mmCIF file of C-alpha atoms in Angstrom:
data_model
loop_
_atom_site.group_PDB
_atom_site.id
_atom_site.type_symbol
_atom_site.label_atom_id
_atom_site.label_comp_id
_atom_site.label_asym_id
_atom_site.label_seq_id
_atom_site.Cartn_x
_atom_site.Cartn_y
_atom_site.Cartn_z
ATOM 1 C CA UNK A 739 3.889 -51.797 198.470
ATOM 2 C CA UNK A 740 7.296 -52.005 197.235
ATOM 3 C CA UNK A 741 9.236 -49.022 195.449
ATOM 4 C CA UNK A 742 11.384 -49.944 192.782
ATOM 5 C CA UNK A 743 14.768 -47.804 192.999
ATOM 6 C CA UNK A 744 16.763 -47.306 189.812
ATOM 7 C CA UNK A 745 20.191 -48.430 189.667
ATOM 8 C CA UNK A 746 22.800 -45.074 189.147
ATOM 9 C CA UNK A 747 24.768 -46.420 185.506
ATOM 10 C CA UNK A 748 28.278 -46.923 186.726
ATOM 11 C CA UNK A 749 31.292 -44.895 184.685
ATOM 12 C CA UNK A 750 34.720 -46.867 184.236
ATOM 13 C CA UNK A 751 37.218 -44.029 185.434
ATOM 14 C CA UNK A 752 40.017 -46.246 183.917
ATOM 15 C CA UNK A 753 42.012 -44.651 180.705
ATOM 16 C CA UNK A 754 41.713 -46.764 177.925
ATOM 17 C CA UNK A 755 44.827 -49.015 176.717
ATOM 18 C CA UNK A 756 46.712 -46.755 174.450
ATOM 19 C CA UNK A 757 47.330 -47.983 170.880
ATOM 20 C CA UNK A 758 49.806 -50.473 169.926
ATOM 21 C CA UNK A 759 52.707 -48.956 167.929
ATOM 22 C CA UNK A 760 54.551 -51.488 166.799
ATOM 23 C CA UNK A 761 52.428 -51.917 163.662
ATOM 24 C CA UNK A 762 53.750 -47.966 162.276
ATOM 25 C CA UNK A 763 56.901 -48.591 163.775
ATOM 26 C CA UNK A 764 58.031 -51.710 162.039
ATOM 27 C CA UNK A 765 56.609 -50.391 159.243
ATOM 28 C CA UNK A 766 58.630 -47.077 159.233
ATOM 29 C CA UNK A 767 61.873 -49.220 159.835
ATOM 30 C CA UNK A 768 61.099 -51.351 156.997
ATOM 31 C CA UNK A 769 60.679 -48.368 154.740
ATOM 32 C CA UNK A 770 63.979 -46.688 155.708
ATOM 33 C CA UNK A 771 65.719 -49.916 155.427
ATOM 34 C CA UNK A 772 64.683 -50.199 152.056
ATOM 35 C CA UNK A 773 64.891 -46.738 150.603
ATOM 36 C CA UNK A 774 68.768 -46.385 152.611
ATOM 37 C CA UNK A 775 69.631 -50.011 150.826
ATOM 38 C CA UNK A 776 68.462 -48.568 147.469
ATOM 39 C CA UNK A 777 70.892 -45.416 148.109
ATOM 40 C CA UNK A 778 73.713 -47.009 148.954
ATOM 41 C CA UNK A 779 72.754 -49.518 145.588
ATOM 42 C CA UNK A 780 72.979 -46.249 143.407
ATOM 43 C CA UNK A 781 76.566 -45.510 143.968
ATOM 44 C CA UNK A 782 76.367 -41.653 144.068
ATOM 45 C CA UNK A 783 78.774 -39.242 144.757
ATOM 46 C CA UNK A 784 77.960 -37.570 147.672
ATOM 47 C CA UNK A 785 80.666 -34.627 147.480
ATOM 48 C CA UNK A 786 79.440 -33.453 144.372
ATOM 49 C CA UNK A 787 75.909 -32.643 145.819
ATOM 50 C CA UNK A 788 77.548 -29.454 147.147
ATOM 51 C CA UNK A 789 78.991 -28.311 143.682
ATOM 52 C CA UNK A 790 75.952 -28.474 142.073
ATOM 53 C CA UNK A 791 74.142 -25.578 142.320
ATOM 54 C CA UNK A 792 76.664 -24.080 141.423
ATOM 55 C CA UNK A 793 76.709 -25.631 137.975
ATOM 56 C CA UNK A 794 72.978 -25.033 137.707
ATOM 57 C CA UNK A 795 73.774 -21.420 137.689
ATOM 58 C CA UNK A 796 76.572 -22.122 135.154
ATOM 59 C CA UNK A 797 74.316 -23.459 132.776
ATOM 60 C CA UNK A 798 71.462 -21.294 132.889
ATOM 61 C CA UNK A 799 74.109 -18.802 132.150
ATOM 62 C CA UNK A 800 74.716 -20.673 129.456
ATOM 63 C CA UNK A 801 71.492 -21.678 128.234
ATOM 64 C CA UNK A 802 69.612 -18.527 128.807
ATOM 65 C CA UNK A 803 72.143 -15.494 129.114
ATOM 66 C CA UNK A 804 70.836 -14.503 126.318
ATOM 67 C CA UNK A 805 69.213 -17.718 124.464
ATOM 68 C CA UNK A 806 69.544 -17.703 120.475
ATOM 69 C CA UNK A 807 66.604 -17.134 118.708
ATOM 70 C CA UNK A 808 67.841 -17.658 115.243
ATOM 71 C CA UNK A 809 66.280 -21.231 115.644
ATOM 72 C CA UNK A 810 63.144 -20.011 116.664
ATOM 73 C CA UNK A 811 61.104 -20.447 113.159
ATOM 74 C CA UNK A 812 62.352 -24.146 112.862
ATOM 75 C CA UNK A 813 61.752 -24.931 116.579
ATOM 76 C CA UNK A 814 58.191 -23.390 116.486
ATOM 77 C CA UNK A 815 57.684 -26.001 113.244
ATOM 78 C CA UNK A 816 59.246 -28.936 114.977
ATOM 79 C CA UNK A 817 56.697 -28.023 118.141
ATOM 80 C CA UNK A 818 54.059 -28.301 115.572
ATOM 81 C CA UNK A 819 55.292 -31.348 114.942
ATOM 82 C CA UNK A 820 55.263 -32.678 118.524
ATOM 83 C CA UNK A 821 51.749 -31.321 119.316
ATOM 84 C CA UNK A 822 50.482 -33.315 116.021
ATOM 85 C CA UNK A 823 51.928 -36.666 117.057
ATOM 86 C CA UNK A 824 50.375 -35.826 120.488
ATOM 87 C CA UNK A 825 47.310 -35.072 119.119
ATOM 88 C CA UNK A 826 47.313 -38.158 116.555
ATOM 89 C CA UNK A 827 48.543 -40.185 119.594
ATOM 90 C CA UNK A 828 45.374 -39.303 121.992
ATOM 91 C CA UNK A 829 42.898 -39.929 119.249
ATOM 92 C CA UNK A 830 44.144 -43.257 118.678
ATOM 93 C CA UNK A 831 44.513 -44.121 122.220
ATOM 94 C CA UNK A 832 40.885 -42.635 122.830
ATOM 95 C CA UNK A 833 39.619 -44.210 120.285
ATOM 96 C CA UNK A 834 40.960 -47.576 121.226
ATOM 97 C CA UNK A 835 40.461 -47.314 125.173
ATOM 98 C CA UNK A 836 36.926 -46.179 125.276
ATOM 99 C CA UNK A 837 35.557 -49.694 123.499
ATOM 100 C CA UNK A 838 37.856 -51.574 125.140
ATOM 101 C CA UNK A 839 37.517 -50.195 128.543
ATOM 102 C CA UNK A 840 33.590 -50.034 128.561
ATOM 103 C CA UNK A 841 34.333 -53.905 128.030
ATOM 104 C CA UNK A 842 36.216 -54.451 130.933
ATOM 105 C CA UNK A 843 33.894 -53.024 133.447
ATOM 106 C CA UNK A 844 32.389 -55.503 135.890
ATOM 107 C CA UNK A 845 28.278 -53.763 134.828
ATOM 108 C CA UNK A 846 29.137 -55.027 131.585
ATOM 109 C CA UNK A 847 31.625 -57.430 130.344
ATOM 110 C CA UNK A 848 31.692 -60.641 131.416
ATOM 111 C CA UNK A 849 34.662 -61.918 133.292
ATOM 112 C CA UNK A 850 35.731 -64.403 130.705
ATOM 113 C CA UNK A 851 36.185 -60.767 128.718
ATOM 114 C CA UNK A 852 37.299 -58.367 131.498
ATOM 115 C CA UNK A 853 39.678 -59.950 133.179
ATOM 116 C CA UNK A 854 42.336 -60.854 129.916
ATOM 117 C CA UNK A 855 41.440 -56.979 129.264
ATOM 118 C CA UNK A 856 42.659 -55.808 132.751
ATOM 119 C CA UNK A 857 45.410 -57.906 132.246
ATOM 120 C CA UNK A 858 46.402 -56.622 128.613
ATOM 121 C CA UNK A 859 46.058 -52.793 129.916
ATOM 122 C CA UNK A 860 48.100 -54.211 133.265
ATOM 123 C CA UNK A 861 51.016 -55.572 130.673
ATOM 124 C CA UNK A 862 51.218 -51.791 128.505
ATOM 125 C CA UNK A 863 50.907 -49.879 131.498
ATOM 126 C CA UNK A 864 54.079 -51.359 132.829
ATOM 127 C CA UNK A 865 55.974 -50.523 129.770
ATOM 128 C CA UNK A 866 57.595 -47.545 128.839
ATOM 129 C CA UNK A 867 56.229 -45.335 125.858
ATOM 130 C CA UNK A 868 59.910 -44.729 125.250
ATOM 131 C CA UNK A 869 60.568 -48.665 125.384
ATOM 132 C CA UNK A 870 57.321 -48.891 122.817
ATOM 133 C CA UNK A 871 58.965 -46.442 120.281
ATOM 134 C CA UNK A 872 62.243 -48.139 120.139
ATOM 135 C CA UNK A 873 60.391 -51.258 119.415
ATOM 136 C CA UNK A 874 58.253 -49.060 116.656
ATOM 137 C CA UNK A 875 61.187 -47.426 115.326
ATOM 138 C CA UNK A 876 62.742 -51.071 113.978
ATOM 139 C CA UNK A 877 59.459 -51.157 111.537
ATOM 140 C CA UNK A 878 58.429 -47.631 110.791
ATOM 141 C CA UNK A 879 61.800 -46.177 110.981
ATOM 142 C CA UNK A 880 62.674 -42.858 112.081
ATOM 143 C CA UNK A 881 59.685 -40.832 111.515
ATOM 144 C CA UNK A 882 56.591 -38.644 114.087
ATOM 145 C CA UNK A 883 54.046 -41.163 113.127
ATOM 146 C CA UNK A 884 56.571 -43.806 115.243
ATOM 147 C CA UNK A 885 56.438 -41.441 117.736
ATOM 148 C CA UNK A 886 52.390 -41.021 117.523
ATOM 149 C CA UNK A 887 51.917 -45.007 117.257
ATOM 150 C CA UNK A 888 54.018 -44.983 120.765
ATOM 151 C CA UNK A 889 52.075 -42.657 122.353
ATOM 152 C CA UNK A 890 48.599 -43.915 121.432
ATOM 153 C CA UNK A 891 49.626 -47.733 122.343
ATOM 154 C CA UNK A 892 51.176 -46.531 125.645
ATOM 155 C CA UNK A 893 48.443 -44.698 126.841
ATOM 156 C CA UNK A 894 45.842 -47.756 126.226
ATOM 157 C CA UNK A 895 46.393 -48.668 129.289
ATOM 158 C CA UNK A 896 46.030 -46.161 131.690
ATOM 159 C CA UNK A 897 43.132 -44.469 130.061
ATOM 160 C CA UNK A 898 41.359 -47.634 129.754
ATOM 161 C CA UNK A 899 41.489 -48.292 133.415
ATOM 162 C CA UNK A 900 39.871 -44.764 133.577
ATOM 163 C CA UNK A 901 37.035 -45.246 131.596
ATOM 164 C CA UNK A 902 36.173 -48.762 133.335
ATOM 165 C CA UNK A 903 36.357 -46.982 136.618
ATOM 166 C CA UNK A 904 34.553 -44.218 135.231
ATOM 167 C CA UNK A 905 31.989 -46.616 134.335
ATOM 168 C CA UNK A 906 31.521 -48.997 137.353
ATOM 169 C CA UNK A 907 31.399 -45.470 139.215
ATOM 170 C CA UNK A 908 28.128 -44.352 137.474
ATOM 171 C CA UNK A 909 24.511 -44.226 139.117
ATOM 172 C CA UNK A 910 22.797 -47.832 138.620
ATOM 173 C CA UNK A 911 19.307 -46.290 138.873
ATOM 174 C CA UNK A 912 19.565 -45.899 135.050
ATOM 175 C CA UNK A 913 20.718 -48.793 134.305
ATOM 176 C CA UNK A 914 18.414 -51.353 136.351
ATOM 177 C CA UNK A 915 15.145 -49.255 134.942
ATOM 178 C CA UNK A 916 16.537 -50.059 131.337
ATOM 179 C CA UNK A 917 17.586 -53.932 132.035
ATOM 180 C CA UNK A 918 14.181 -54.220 133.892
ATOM 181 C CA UNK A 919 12.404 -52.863 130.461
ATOM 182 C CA UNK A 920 14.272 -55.971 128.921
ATOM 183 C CA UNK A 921 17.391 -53.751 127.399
ATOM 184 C CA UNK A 922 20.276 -56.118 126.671
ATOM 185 C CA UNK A 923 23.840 -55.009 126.745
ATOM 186 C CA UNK A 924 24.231 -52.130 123.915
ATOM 187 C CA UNK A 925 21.153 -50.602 124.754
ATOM 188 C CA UNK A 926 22.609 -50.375 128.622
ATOM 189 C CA UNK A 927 25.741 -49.019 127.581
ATOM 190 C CA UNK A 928 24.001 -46.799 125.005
ATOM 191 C CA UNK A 929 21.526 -45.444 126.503
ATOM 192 C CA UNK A 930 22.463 -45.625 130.730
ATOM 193 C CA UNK A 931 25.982 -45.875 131.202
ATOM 194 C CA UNK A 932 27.381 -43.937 128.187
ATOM 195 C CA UNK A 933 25.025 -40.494 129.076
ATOM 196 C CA UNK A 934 26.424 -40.559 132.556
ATOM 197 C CA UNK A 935 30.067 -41.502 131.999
ATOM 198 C CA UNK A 936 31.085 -39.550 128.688
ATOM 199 C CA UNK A 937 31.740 -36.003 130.070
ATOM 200 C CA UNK A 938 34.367 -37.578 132.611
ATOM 201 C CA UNK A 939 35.567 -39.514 129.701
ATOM 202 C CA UNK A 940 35.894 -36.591 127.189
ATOM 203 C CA UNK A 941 37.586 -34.816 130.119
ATOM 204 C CA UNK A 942 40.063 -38.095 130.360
ATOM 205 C CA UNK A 943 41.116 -37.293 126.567
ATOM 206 C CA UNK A 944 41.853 -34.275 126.918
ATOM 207 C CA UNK A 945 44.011 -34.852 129.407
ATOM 208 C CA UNK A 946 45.848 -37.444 127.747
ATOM 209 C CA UNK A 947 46.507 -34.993 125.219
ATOM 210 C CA UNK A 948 48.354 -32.361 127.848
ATOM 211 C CA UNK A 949 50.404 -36.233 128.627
ATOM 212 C CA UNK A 950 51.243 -36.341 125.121
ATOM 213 C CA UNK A 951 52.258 -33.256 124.761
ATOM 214 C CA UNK A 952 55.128 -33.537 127.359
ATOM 215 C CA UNK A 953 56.096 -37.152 126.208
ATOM 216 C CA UNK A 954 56.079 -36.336 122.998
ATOM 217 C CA UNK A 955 59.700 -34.173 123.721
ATOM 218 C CA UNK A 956 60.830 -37.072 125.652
ATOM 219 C CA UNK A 957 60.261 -39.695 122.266
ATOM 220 C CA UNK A 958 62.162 -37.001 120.047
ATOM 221 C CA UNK A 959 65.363 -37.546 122.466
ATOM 222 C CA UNK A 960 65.087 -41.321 120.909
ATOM 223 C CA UNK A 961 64.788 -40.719 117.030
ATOM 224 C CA UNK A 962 60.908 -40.405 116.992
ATOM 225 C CA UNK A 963 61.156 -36.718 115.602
ATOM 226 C CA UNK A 964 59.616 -33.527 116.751
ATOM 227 C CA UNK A 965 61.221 -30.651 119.260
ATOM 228 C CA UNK A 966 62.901 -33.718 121.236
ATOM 229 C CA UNK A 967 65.349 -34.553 118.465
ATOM 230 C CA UNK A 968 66.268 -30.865 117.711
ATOM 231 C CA UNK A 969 66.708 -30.451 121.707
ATOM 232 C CA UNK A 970 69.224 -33.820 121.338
ATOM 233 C CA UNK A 971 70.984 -32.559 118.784
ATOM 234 C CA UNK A 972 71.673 -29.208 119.915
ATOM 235 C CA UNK A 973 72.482 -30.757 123.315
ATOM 236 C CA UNK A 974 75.281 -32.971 121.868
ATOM 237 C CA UNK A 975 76.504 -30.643 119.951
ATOM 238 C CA UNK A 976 76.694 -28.616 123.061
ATOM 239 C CA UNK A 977 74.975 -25.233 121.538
ATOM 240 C CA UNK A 978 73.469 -24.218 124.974
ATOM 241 C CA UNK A 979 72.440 -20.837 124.235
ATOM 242 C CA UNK A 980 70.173 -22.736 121.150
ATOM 243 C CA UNK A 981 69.028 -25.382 123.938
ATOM 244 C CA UNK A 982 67.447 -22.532 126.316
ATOM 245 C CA UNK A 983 65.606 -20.924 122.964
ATOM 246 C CA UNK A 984 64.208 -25.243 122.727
ATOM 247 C CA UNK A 985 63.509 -25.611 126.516
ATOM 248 C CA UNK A 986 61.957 -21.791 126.891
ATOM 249 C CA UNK A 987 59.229 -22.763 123.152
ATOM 250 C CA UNK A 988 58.402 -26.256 125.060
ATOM 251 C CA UNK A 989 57.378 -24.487 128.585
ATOM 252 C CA UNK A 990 55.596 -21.994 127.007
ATOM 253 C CA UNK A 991 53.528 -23.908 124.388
ATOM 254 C CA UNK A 992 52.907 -26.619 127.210
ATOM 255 C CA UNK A 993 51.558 -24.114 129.491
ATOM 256 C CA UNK A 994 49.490 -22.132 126.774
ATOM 257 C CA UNK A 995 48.530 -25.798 125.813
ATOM 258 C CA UNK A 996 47.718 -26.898 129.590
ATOM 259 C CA UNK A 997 45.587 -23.361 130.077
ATOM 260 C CA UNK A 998 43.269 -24.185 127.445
ATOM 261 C CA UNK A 999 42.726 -27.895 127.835
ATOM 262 C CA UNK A 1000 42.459 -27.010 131.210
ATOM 263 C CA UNK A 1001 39.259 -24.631 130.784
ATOM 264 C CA UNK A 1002 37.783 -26.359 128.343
ATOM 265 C CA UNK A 1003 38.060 -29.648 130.990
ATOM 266 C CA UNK A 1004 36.374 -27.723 133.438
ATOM 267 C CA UNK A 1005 33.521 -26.533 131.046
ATOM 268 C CA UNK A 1006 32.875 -30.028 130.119
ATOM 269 C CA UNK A 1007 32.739 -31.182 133.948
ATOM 270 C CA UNK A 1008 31.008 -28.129 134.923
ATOM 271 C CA UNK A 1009 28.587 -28.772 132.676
ATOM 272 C CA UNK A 1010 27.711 -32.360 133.296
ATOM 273 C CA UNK A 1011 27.073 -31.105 136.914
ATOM 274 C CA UNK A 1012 24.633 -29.069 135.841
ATOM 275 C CA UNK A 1013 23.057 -31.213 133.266
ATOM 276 C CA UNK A 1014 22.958 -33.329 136.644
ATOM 277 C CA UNK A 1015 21.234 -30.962 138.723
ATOM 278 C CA UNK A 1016 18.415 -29.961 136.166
ATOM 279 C CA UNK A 1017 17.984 -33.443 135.546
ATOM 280 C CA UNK A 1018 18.136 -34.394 139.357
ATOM 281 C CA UNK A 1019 15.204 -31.547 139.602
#
């Protein structure tokens, strides 16, 4: 009667072949070639780097040793100003990217339809909003609703491409029950894919709307009105104590701003999650 023995396993005591580098390394030469070419391309002064900090401190001395406040009830109206061209700005971008991107989603356009939309978003997202207004300003002339049209065109195409992510990223158990009961596309988006996605997407305009607020000073440096074009003027002119009173009303009414958007953001997401939960239960 034979006994069968079992065979011991047998353990390689060899070290195994260490990565290759040259992959990271090439790489990381590439990179500093091309970031030391686009240096030298820029034609700066190196030997002023060391003076300025010291003309920082001059002018924040300048600016904000003391700031005027005589200005303060005009630049308090012409931040009202600002914040309505944001705020006329995000609703029309909202209004225009939610259709729009819904459409370009792969769950629900068809690619005859999504991809000239990606495209189109693609093409505005590449240009500037301050490039936008300048184009604006040649037809509606010098006025906030220039600078609101520029803001709600340029952000078409970022927020877009957040609400078709948004929207390819929801749960599909929703929307296979409803296409399985024979729904057709509205009642998908409807009644599936608009339930799940439209907290994120309400949190999305908000958010715009803190974007808007800071581009908005930005577009008043070009004409389009608002805080912006008091804080160019009073810069040419060289009235620094008058420019910290400008830059010290922005900060603060972008924080303030940013604070609240910010809670309501997470009231809305918090929300959803628990809407989620209970539902989940």
């Amino acid at each position: 009667m034979s006994t069968l023995t079992a065979t011991p396993p047998r353990f390689s005591l060899a070290a195994p072949a260490r990565p290759s580098r040259l992959r990271p390394t090439l790489t990381a030469i590439v990179v500093g070639l091309v970031v030391v070419i686009a240096t030298a391309n820029l034609g700066i002064d190196w030997n002023k780097l060391a003076e300025m900090p010291g003309e920082l401190l001059r002018y924040g001395a300048l600016m904000f040793d003391p700031p005027n406040w005589e200005k303060l009830p005009r630049a308090l109206f012409e931040m009202w100003r600002s914040i309505s061209m944001a705020w006329l700005g995000a609703i029309l971008c909202v209004f225009l990217s939610i259709p729009l991107g819904i459409l370009a989603a792969h769950n629900v356009g068809p690619v005859w339809v999504r991809i000239p939309l990606r495209v189109f978003f693609a093409v505005i997202r590449a240009v500037p909003e301050v490039i936008i207004a300048l184009i604006l300003l040649t037809v509606t002339g010098l006025t906030p609703f220039t600078g609101a049209l520029a803001l709600g065109i340029a952000g078409i195409g970022t927020q877009a491409k957040w609400v078709y992510e948004t929207v390819e990223s929801t749960p599909v158990g929703a929307t296979e029950a409803l296409r399985a009961a024979g729904g057709g596309v509205l009642e998908v988006t409807r009644w599936a894919l608009w339930p799940a996605a439209a907290p994120a997407l309400i949190s999305f305009a908000l958010y715009r709307f803190e974007i808007n607020i800071r581009t908005s000073a930005v577009l008043g440096l070009v004409g389009a009105g608002g805080i912006g074009s008091m804080l160019s003027n009073y810069t040419n002119f060289r009235q620094w104590d008058t420019v910290g009173m400008l830059l010290i009303v922005v900060v603060v009414t972008t924080m303030v701003i940013d604070a609240i958007s910010g809670a309501v953001r997470r009231r809305i997401m918090e929300g959803a999650k628990s809407h989620g939960m209970a539902r989940s239960r």
